[in-house]
Amino acid sequence: MTISVAKRRNNDKYNAKCMQIAIRPLKEDGEMIRAAAAASGLSLQKYIVAACRERMERESAAAPRAEPVSSAGAAQECGAVSIPSDALEAVRTAAEAAGMTVDAWIVQAIKDKL
């Protein structure tokens, strides 16, 4: 099925505002995350972003903000999730403040939400 030029233009405009990151949880963790997202009625992406934001809010009072770390590469086959760039910058900052990688921080934020 082909999409219209207008739809493609709108998709490109939205995607330009997003960054793509990949997390690689163990299969057991990934299954738990997907199940929790489904049970909450949220898409996987919305669930992950909400979990990260909740954790950032909890940690913001406890730790000073650090400079963002460089972005990690993303791979479609690993279940990549697009996160708006402002949210990703906040995740990077929180991960660095916690002494964690972005991937590890996101997985922990999701586990905290479970």
Tab-separated table of C-alpha atoms in Angstrom:
chain	number	residue	atom	x	y	z
A	1	MET	CA	0.000	0.000	0.000
A	2	THR	CA	1.445	3.344	-0.997
A	3	ILE	CA	0.976	6.445	1.077
A	4	SER	CA	0.123	9.878	-0.198
A	5	VAL	CA	2.697	12.601	-0.608
A	6	ALA	CA	1.003	14.589	2.179
A	7	LYS	CA	1.135	11.614	4.562
A	8	ARG	CA	4.824	11.018	3.749
A	9	ARG	CA	5.562	14.726	4.326
A	10	ASN	CA	3.757	14.658	7.702
A	11	ASN	CA	5.557	11.446	8.716
A	12	ASP	CA	8.915	12.962	7.777
A	13	LYS	CA	8.125	16.151	9.705
A	14	TYR	CA	7.220	14.144	12.840
A	15	ASN	CA	10.218	11.820	12.518
A	16	ALA	CA	12.567	14.812	12.229
A	17	LYS	CA	11.545	15.765	15.796
A	18	CYS	CA	12.361	12.304	17.146
A	19	MET	CA	15.485	10.412	18.031
A	20	GLN	CA	15.681	6.670	17.814
A	21	ILE	CA	17.308	4.634	20.549
A	22	ALA	CA	17.405	0.912	21.042
A	23	ILE	CA	17.295	-1.069	24.232
A	24	ARG	CA	18.206	-4.721	24.417
A	25	PRO	CA	16.626	-6.202	27.514
A	26	LEU	CA	16.932	-9.890	28.200
A	27	LYS	CA	14.030	-11.792	26.641
A	28	GLU	CA	12.374	-12.312	30.026
A	29	ASP	CA	12.547	-8.588	30.798
A	30	GLY	CA	11.341	-7.700	27.312
A	31	GLU	CA	8.341	-9.991	27.653
A	32	MET	CA	7.494	-8.449	31.042
A	33	ILE	CA	7.792	-4.927	29.607
A	34	ARG	CA	5.577	-5.748	26.618
A	35	ALA	CA	2.992	-7.423	28.860
A	36	ALA	CA	2.945	-4.482	31.265
A	37	ALA	CA	2.540	-2.021	28.389
A	38	ALA	CA	-0.336	-4.051	26.959
A	39	ALA	CA	-1.994	-4.346	30.373
A	40	SER	CA	-1.746	-0.589	30.851
A	41	GLY	CA	-3.383	0.063	27.484
A	42	LEU	CA	-0.355	2.032	26.266
A	43	SER	CA	1.824	1.404	23.263
A	44	LEU	CA	5.260	0.058	24.067
A	45	GLN	CA	6.806	3.413	23.183
A	46	LYS	CA	4.427	5.416	25.381
A	47	TYR	CA	4.910	2.977	28.244
A	48	ILE	CA	8.700	3.210	28.068
A	49	VAL	CA	8.700	7.004	27.807
A	50	ALA	CA	6.264	7.261	30.754
A	51	ALA	CA	8.435	4.940	32.851
A	52	CYS	CA	11.511	7.007	32.055
A	53	ARG	CA	9.772	10.283	32.857
A	54	GLU	CA	8.506	8.926	36.182
A	55	ARG	CA	11.980	7.835	37.140
A	56	MET	CA	13.476	11.157	36.058
A	57	GLU	CA	10.984	12.977	38.270
A	58	ARG	CA	11.943	10.798	41.250
A	59	GLU	CA	15.650	11.279	40.649
A	60	SER	CA	15.565	14.984	39.800
A	61	ALA	CA	15.336	16.024	43.439
A	62	ALA	CA	18.005	13.551	44.544
A	63	ALA	CA	20.761	14.239	42.010
A	64	PRO	CA	22.080	17.332	40.246
A	65	ARG	CA	21.631	17.426	36.507
A	66	ALA	CA	24.650	16.368	34.476
A	67	GLU	CA	25.612	17.082	30.902
A	68	PRO	CA	24.060	14.699	28.341
A	69	VAL	CA	26.096	11.726	27.164
A	70	SER	CA	26.551	10.836	23.507
A	71	SER	CA	23.743	8.914	21.841
A	72	ALA	CA	23.832	5.165	21.421
A	73	GLY	CA	23.286	3.557	18.024
A	74	ALA	CA	19.903	2.078	17.237
A	75	ALA	CA	18.930	-1.071	15.412
A	76	GLN	CA	15.443	-1.720	14.061
A	77	GLU	CA	15.651	-5.466	14.602
A	78	CYS	CA	16.112	-4.975	18.342
A	79	GLY	CA	12.719	-3.379	18.912
A	80	ALA	CA	13.876	0.232	18.673
A	81	VAL	CA	11.593	2.895	20.070
A	82	SER	CA	11.530	6.474	18.823
A	83	ILE	CA	11.662	9.001	21.640
A	84	PRO	CA	11.312	12.758	21.104
A	85	SER	CA	14.721	14.416	21.302
A	86	ASP	CA	13.862	16.493	24.394
A	87	ALA	CA	12.882	13.352	26.300
A	88	LEU	CA	15.999	11.537	25.113
A	89	GLU	CA	18.225	14.370	26.309
A	90	ALA	CA	16.540	14.166	29.713
A	91	VAL	CA	17.073	10.389	29.771
A	92	ARG	CA	20.749	10.820	28.897
A	93	THR	CA	21.159	13.356	31.683
A	94	ALA	CA	19.431	11.129	34.224
A	95	ALA	CA	21.406	8.069	33.128
A	96	GLU	CA	24.705	9.871	33.469
A	97	ALA	CA	23.724	11.267	36.875
A	98	ALA	CA	22.915	7.713	37.976
A	99	GLY	CA	26.212	6.402	36.561
A	100	MET	CA	24.399	4.160	34.089
A	101	THR	CA	24.228	3.711	30.340
A	102	VAL	CA	21.115	5.016	28.618
A	103	ASP	CA	20.000	1.450	27.803
A	104	ALA	CA	20.486	0.241	31.376
A	105	TRP	CA	18.735	3.307	32.790
A	106	ILE	CA	15.692	2.835	30.537
A	107	VAL	CA	15.429	-0.875	31.353
A	108	GLN	CA	15.658	-0.079	35.084
A	109	ALA	CA	13.033	2.676	34.756
A	110	ILE	CA	10.693	0.201	33.113
A	111	LYS	CA	11.360	-2.443	35.774
A	112	ASP	CA	10.650	0.181	38.456
A	113	LYS	CA	7.275	0.825	36.826
A	114	LEU	CA	6.359	-2.873	36.711
